[in-house]
Amino acid sequence: MSRFASHVLTSRSFCRFCTSGSKSNKRATLELLSTQEQIRRRPHLSPLRVNANANSVNSLVAHSRSIHRSYTTSKPLAAVAMSQFTTIERGAPNTTDYRVYISDGNGPISPLHDIPLYADEEKKTFNMLVEVPRWTNAKMEITLKESLNPIKQDVKKGKLRFVANCFPHHGYIWNYGALPQTWENPDHLDDGTGCKGDNDPIDVIEIGYRVAKRGEVIQVKILGTIALIDEGETDWKLIAIDVNDPIADQMHDVADVEKHFPGLLKASVEWFKIYKIPDNKPENQFAFNGEAKPAAFALNVVEEVHKFWKQLVNKEVDGKGISCSNVTIDGSPFKISEEDAKEIVAKTPGTGPAEPIEPIVDKWHYVHLK
């Protein structure tokens, strides 16, 4: 029996002890088994990057015990309310016809316009629409030019777009998405970055432990932001954590990210710098020398881009082709009926089986910064 296998058995004995205890212990057990299963099946995705050697095994066991401690000593998970939002898939995945519409229970809505920005304005928690789950490659995004703004896969030169795996990263290294009811105005010159907005809702990287689902609406708290300069445009990346994450109550500002997720900020800046290099584009630049700005700064940015969105949806500025169709914004000249929204979705291609993904998507690119 290998040393790795013997340690797994030891950990499983630890699990049997856990399952005989409280509910929090049982949650710890599920976390441990999930970690082991991920390492067995997909070792390149493990944050521990486990190899079958003594140091790696010890790291696994220590990680398992730390998970156990976090569940048994910290506050219980906040009660998770069932989301009022669901997804409506149309077309076949991995094709240009594929769309993910969002429904609020009464019918299709626009995730850009109809999902409220705030989950709780007093507590400063926000709704986030997940476009890309962690560890996936398909570059999914809210489409601005189509009615009801469904999520679709970006297309470049007629081909579906997948982000490259730049060693040692695999796909997106966080849950990636956007805040609804925000818009980075391309006519506004930001004083801090010296660049205009990128004409999109503001992006969010969610760093909690759970891999979210495409089209899921989760509630997050904002911890800070980094300012990517993408092809000459300001492209804010808010740093956030799911309010239901086990350590969310310990996370308040950007300094807490480095404390509880050491190395993640540095890895995130690197990821954004290099992810386009395999497509023969130069490395991206950052305002503020790549420094992550604190939560208070980030919240001011959110307020500003929310104000820009209000101007957009009320036709106070030229949206330059952005679809502002919505079903809930009273007073908006773009408001449509629920029946009209249902008809828009009904006219799209029906669902179908997923098309295969080309193996080249799994290639690892070795990028060296100058």
Coordinates of C-alpha atoms in Angstrom, one line a residue:
M1 CA 0.0 0.0 0.0
S2 CA 1.4 3.5 -0.9
R3 CA 2.0 6.1 1.7
F4 CA -0.6 8.2 0.0
A5 CA -3.3 5.5 0.3
S6 CA -2.4 4.8 3.9
H7 CA -2.9 8.5 4.7
V8 CA -6.2 8.5 2.9
L9 CA -7.3 5.6 5.0
T10 CA -6.2 7.5 8.1
S11 CA -8.2 10.5 7.0
R12 CA -11.2 8.2 6.4
S13 CA -10.8 6.9 10.0
F14 CA -10.9 10.6 11.0
C15 CA -14.1 10.9 9.0
R16 CA -15.7 8.1 10.8
F17 CA -15.0 9.9 14.0
C18 CA -16.5 13.1 12.5
T19 CA -19.7 11.4 11.4
S20 CA -20.4 10.2 14.8
G21 CA -20.6 13.8 16.1
S22 CA -22.5 17.0 15.3
K23 CA -23.9 18.2 12.0
S24 CA -20.9 20.5 11.6
N25 CA -18.6 17.5 11.9
K26 CA -20.5 15.7 9.2
R27 CA -20.2 18.8 7.0
A28 CA -16.5 18.6 7.6
T29 CA -16.5 15.0 6.5
L30 CA -18.2 15.8 3.3
E31 CA -15.6 18.5 2.6
L32 CA -12.8 16.1 3.3
L33 CA -14.2 13.4 1.1
S34 CA -14.8 15.9 -1.7
T35 CA -11.3 17.1 -1.4
Q36 CA -9.9 13.6 -1.7
E37 CA -12.1 12.8 -4.6
Q38 CA -11.0 15.9 -6.5
I39 CA -7.4 15.0 -5.9
R40 CA -7.9 11.4 -7.1
R41 CA -9.8 12.3 -10.2
R42 CA -8.4 15.7 -11.2
P43 CA -5.2 16.5 -9.3
H44 CA -4.3 19.5 -11.4
L45 CA -7.4 21.3 -10.1
S46 CA -6.5 20.9 -6.4
P47 CA -5.4 24.1 -4.7
L48 CA -2.9 21.9 -2.8
R49 CA -1.4 20.6 -6.2
V50 CA -0.9 17.2 -4.4
N51 CA 1.7 14.8 -5.5
A52 CA 2.1 11.3 -4.0
N53 CA 4.9 12.2 -1.7
A54 CA 5.1 12.7 2.1
N55 CA 5.0 16.5 2.1
S56 CA 1.9 16.5 -0.1
V57 CA 0.1 13.9 2.0
N58 CA 0.8 15.8 5.1
S59 CA -0.6 18.9 3.5
L60 CA -3.7 17.0 2.6
V61 CA -4.2 15.7 6.2
A62 CA -3.5 19.2 7.6
H63 CA -5.9 20.7 5.1
S64 CA -8.6 18.2 6.1
R65 CA -8.1 19.0 9.8
S66 CA -8.3 22.7 9.2
I67 CA -11.6 22.2 7.3
H68 CA -12.8 20.3 10.3
R69 CA -11.8 23.0 12.7
S70 CA -13.3 25.8 10.6
Y71 CA -16.7 24.1 10.7
T72 CA -16.6 23.2 14.3
T73 CA -15.2 26.5 15.7
S74 CA -16.6 29.2 13.5
K75 CA -20.1 30.4 13.2
P76 CA -22.6 28.1 11.4
L77 CA -23.4 28.7 7.8
A78 CA -25.9 31.5 7.3
A79 CA -29.3 30.2 6.4
V80 CA -29.5 30.0 2.6
A81 CA -32.7 31.3 1.2
M82 CA -33.9 29.6 -1.9
S83 CA -33.1 31.9 -4.8
Q84 CA -36.1 33.4 -6.6
F85 CA -34.1 33.2 -9.8
T86 CA -33.8 30.2 -12.1
T87 CA -32.3 29.5 -15.5
I88 CA -33.9 28.8 -18.9
E89 CA -31.4 27.1 -21.3
R90 CA -32.0 27.4 -25.0
G91 CA -30.0 26.0 -27.9
A92 CA -27.3 23.3 -27.5
P93 CA -24.3 23.9 -25.2
N94 CA -21.0 24.6 -26.9
T95 CA -22.7 26.1 -30.0
T96 CA -23.3 29.7 -31.0
D97 CA -27.0 29.2 -30.5
Y98 CA -26.7 28.4 -26.8
R99 CA -28.3 30.9 -24.4
V100 CA -29.0 31.0 -20.7
Y101 CA -32.0 33.2 -19.8
I102 CA -32.9 34.1 -16.3
S103 CA -36.4 33.8 -14.8
D104 CA -37.8 35.4 -11.6
G105 CA -40.6 32.8 -11.2
N106 CA -43.1 34.8 -13.2
G107 CA -41.2 34.4 -16.4
P108 CA -38.0 35.6 -18.2
I109 CA -36.3 38.8 -17.1
S110 CA -33.2 40.6 -18.0
P111 CA -30.4 39.8 -15.6
L112 CA -28.7 43.1 -16.4
H113 CA -31.7 45.2 -15.7
D114 CA -34.3 43.3 -13.6
I115 CA -32.2 41.7 -10.9
P116 CA -31.7 44.2 -8.1
L117 CA -28.2 45.4 -7.5
Y118 CA -28.6 45.1 -3.7
A119 CA -29.5 42.0 -1.8
D120 CA -29.5 44.1 1.3
E121 CA -28.6 47.7 0.9
E122 CA -28.2 48.4 4.6
K123 CA -25.7 45.6 5.0
K124 CA -24.1 46.4 1.7
T125 CA -24.5 42.9 0.2
F126 CA -25.1 42.5 -3.5
N127 CA -26.6 40.2 -6.0
M128 CA -24.0 38.6 -8.3
L129 CA -24.9 36.8 -11.5
V130 CA -22.4 33.9 -12.1
E131 CA -21.4 33.8 -15.7
V132 CA -18.4 31.4 -15.4
P133 CA -18.1 28.8 -12.7
R134 CA -14.6 28.3 -11.2
W135 CA -12.3 25.9 -13.1
T136 CA -14.2 26.2 -16.4
N137 CA -12.9 27.7 -19.6
A138 CA -15.9 28.8 -21.7
K139 CA -16.0 32.6 -21.8
M140 CA -19.6 33.1 -21.0
E141 CA -21.0 36.6 -20.6
I142 CA -24.1 38.7 -20.4
T143 CA -24.9 39.7 -24.0
L144 CA -25.7 43.4 -24.3
K145 CA -27.1 43.5 -27.8
E146 CA -29.9 40.9 -27.4
S147 CA -33.3 41.4 -25.8
L148 CA -33.4 40.2 -22.2
N149 CA -29.5 40.1 -22.1
P150 CA -29.1 36.3 -21.8
I151 CA -25.7 34.7 -21.0
K152 CA -24.0 33.4 -24.1
Q153 CA -20.5 32.3 -25.1
D154 CA -18.3 34.9 -26.6
V155 CA -17.5 34.3 -30.3
K156 CA -14.3 35.5 -32.0
K157 CA -13.8 35.1 -35.7
G158 CA -16.7 32.7 -35.9
K159 CA -15.4 30.4 -33.2
L160 CA -16.5 29.9 -29.6
R161 CA -14.1 31.5 -27.2
F162 CA -12.4 29.6 -24.4
V163 CA -9.8 31.1 -22.0
A164 CA -6.4 29.5 -22.2
N165 CA -5.0 27.5 -19.3
C166 CA -1.9 29.5 -18.4
F167 CA 0.3 27.4 -16.2
P168 CA -0.2 26.8 -13.3
H169 CA -3.8 28.0 -13.6
H170 CA -6.7 26.0 -15.0
G171 CA -9.6 27.9 -16.5
Y172 CA -11.0 30.7 -14.3
I173 CA -9.6 30.5 -10.8
W174 CA -12.7 31.9 -9.1
N175 CA -16.4 32.1 -9.8
Y176 CA -16.7 34.9 -12.3
G177 CA -19.6 37.1 -13.1
A178 CA -21.1 40.6 -12.8
L179 CA -23.2 42.8 -10.7
P180 CA -26.6 43.6 -12.2
Q181 CA -27.8 47.1 -12.7
T182 CA -24.3 48.4 -13.3
W183 CA -22.6 49.8 -16.5
E184 CA -19.1 51.0 -17.1
N185 CA -19.9 54.0 -19.2
P186 CA -17.5 54.1 -22.3
D187 CA -17.8 57.9 -22.4
H188 CA -16.7 58.4 -18.8
L189 CA -13.0 59.1 -18.2
D190 CA -12.1 57.7 -14.8
D191 CA -9.9 60.0 -12.7
G192 CA -8.1 57.2 -11.0
T193 CA -7.3 55.0 -14.0
G194 CA -7.1 57.7 -16.7
C195 CA -9.1 55.4 -19.1
K196 CA -12.8 55.2 -20.1
G197 CA -15.2 52.4 -19.2
D198 CA -15.4 49.2 -21.1
N199 CA -19.1 49.3 -21.8
D200 CA -20.0 46.3 -19.7
P201 CA -21.6 45.6 -16.3
I202 CA -18.9 45.6 -13.6
D203 CA -17.1 42.3 -13.2
V204 CA -16.8 40.3 -10.0
I205 CA -14.4 37.5 -8.9
E206 CA -16.0 35.5 -6.1
I207 CA -13.4 33.7 -4.0
G208 CA -15.5 31.4 -1.7
Y209 CA -15.0 27.7 -1.4
R210 CA -18.1 26.6 -3.4
V211 CA -18.1 26.2 -7.2
A212 CA -21.2 28.0 -8.3
K213 CA -23.4 27.3 -11.3
R214 CA -23.7 29.2 -14.5
G215 CA -26.7 31.6 -14.3
E216 CA -26.8 31.3 -10.5
V217 CA -27.6 34.5 -8.5
I218 CA -25.6 34.6 -5.3
Q219 CA -25.4 37.2 -2.6
V220 CA -21.9 38.6 -2.0
K221 CA -20.0 41.1 0.1
I222 CA -17.5 43.3 -1.6
L223 CA -13.9 43.2 -0.2
G224 CA -12.0 45.3 -2.6
T225 CA -11.2 45.8 -6.3
I226 CA -8.4 45.7 -8.8
A227 CA -8.4 48.0 -11.9
L228 CA -7.5 46.1 -15.1
I229 CA -6.6 48.2 -18.1
D230 CA -7.8 46.0 -21.0
E231 CA -6.9 47.3 -24.4
G232 CA -7.0 50.8 -23.1
E233 CA -10.3 50.6 -21.2
T234 CA -11.0 50.5 -17.5
D235 CA -12.2 47.1 -16.5
W236 CA -12.9 46.9 -12.8
K237 CA -12.7 43.5 -11.1
L238 CA -14.5 43.5 -7.8
I239 CA -13.2 41.0 -5.2
A240 CA -16.1 39.4 -3.3
I241 CA -17.1 36.5 -1.2
D242 CA -20.5 34.6 -1.0
V243 CA -22.2 35.7 2.2
N244 CA -22.9 32.0 2.9
D245 CA -19.3 31.0 2.8
P246 CA -18.1 29.6 6.2
I247 CA -15.6 32.4 6.7
A248 CA -17.6 35.2 5.2
D249 CA -18.2 36.8 8.6
Q250 CA -14.4 37.1 9.0
M251 CA -14.0 38.8 5.6
H252 CA -14.4 42.6 5.6
D253 CA -11.7 44.2 3.5
V254 CA -8.9 43.4 1.0
A255 CA -6.4 42.8 3.8
D256 CA -8.6 39.9 4.9
V257 CA -8.1 38.3 1.5
E258 CA -4.4 38.1 2.0
K259 CA -4.9 36.8 5.5
H260 CA -7.3 34.0 4.8
F261 CA -6.4 33.3 1.1
P262 CA -2.6 33.9 1.0
G263 CA -1.3 34.3 -2.6
L264 CA -4.7 34.6 -4.2
L265 CA -4.5 38.4 -4.9
K266 CA -1.1 37.9 -6.5
A267 CA -2.4 35.0 -8.6
S268 CA -5.4 36.9 -9.7
V269 CA -3.3 39.8 -11.0
E270 CA -1.1 37.4 -12.8
W271 CA -4.1 35.6 -14.3
F272 CA -5.5 38.8 -15.8
K273 CA -2.1 39.9 -17.0
I274 CA -1.4 36.7 -19.0
Y275 CA -4.7 35.1 -20.0
K276 CA -4.7 36.7 -23.5
I277 CA -1.0 36.1 -24.3
P278 CA -1.7 32.6 -25.8
D279 CA -4.0 34.5 -28.3
N280 CA -1.0 36.6 -29.4
K281 CA -2.0 39.6 -27.5
P282 CA 0.2 41.7 -25.1
E283 CA 0.0 41.3 -21.4
N284 CA -2.7 43.4 -19.8
Q285 CA -1.8 46.3 -17.6
F286 CA -3.3 47.5 -14.3
A287 CA -3.9 50.9 -12.8
F288 CA -2.5 51.6 -9.3
N289 CA 0.5 49.2 -10.2
G290 CA -1.8 46.3 -9.7
E291 CA -2.6 47.2 -6.1
A292 CA -5.9 46.0 -4.8
K293 CA -8.0 48.9 -3.5
P294 CA -10.0 48.5 -0.2
A295 CA -13.7 47.8 0.2
A296 CA -14.7 51.5 0.7
F297 CA -13.0 52.4 -2.6
A298 CA -14.7 49.5 -4.3
L299 CA -18.2 50.4 -3.0
N300 CA -17.7 54.0 -4.3
V301 CA -17.0 52.5 -7.8
V302 CA -20.1 50.3 -7.5
E303 CA -22.3 53.4 -6.7
E304 CA -20.9 55.2 -9.7
V305 CA -21.5 52.4 -12.2
H306 CA -25.0 51.9 -10.7
K307 CA -25.7 55.6 -11.4
F308 CA -24.4 55.1 -15.0
W309 CA -26.8 52.2 -15.4
K310 CA -29.8 54.3 -14.2
Q311 CA -29.0 56.8 -16.9
L312 CA -28.8 54.0 -19.5
V313 CA -32.1 52.2 -18.6
N314 CA -33.9 55.6 -18.4
K315 CA -32.6 56.6 -21.9
E316 CA -30.7 59.6 -20.5
V317 CA -27.6 58.6 -22.4
D318 CA -27.0 56.9 -25.7
G319 CA -26.6 53.2 -25.1
K320 CA -25.0 52.6 -28.5
G321 CA -27.1 49.5 -29.2
I322 CA -27.3 48.0 -25.7
S323 CA -30.6 46.3 -25.2
C324 CA -32.4 47.8 -22.3
S325 CA -35.6 45.6 -22.5
N326 CA -36.8 44.9 -19.0
V327 CA -40.0 43.8 -17.2
T328 CA -39.7 45.5 -13.8
I329 CA -38.3 49.0 -14.1
D330 CA -41.2 51.4 -13.7
G331 CA -40.8 54.5 -15.7
S332 CA -38.2 53.0 -18.1
P333 CA -39.1 53.6 -21.7
F334 CA -37.8 50.1 -22.5
K335 CA -40.1 48.2 -20.2
I336 CA -42.0 45.3 -21.8
S337 CA -44.7 43.0 -20.6
E338 CA -44.2 39.5 -19.2
E339 CA -45.9 38.1 -22.3
D340 CA -43.5 39.9 -24.6
A341 CA -40.6 38.5 -22.6
K342 CA -41.9 35.0 -22.9
E343 CA -42.3 35.4 -26.6
I344 CA -38.7 36.5 -27.0
V345 CA -37.4 33.3 -25.4
A346 CA -39.9 31.1 -27.3
K347 CA -38.6 32.4 -30.6
T348 CA -35.0 31.1 -29.8
P349 CA -33.8 27.6 -30.8
G350 CA -34.9 24.8 -28.6
T351 CA -32.6 22.9 -26.3
G352 CA -30.4 20.2 -27.6
P353 CA -27.5 17.9 -26.6
A354 CA -24.1 19.5 -25.9
E355 CA -21.6 19.5 -28.7
P356 CA -18.2 18.1 -27.9
I357 CA -15.4 20.5 -27.0
E358 CA -12.1 20.4 -28.9
P359 CA -9.3 18.8 -26.9
I360 CA -7.1 21.8 -27.5
V361 CA -9.1 23.6 -24.8
D362 CA -7.4 21.5 -22.2
K363 CA -3.9 22.5 -23.3
W364 CA -1.6 24.1 -20.7
H365 CA 0.3 27.2 -22.0
Y366 CA 3.6 28.1 -20.4
V367 CA 3.8 31.9 -20.4
H368 CA 6.8 33.9 -19.2
L369 CA 6.4 37.6 -18.4
K370 CA 9.1 39.9 -19.5

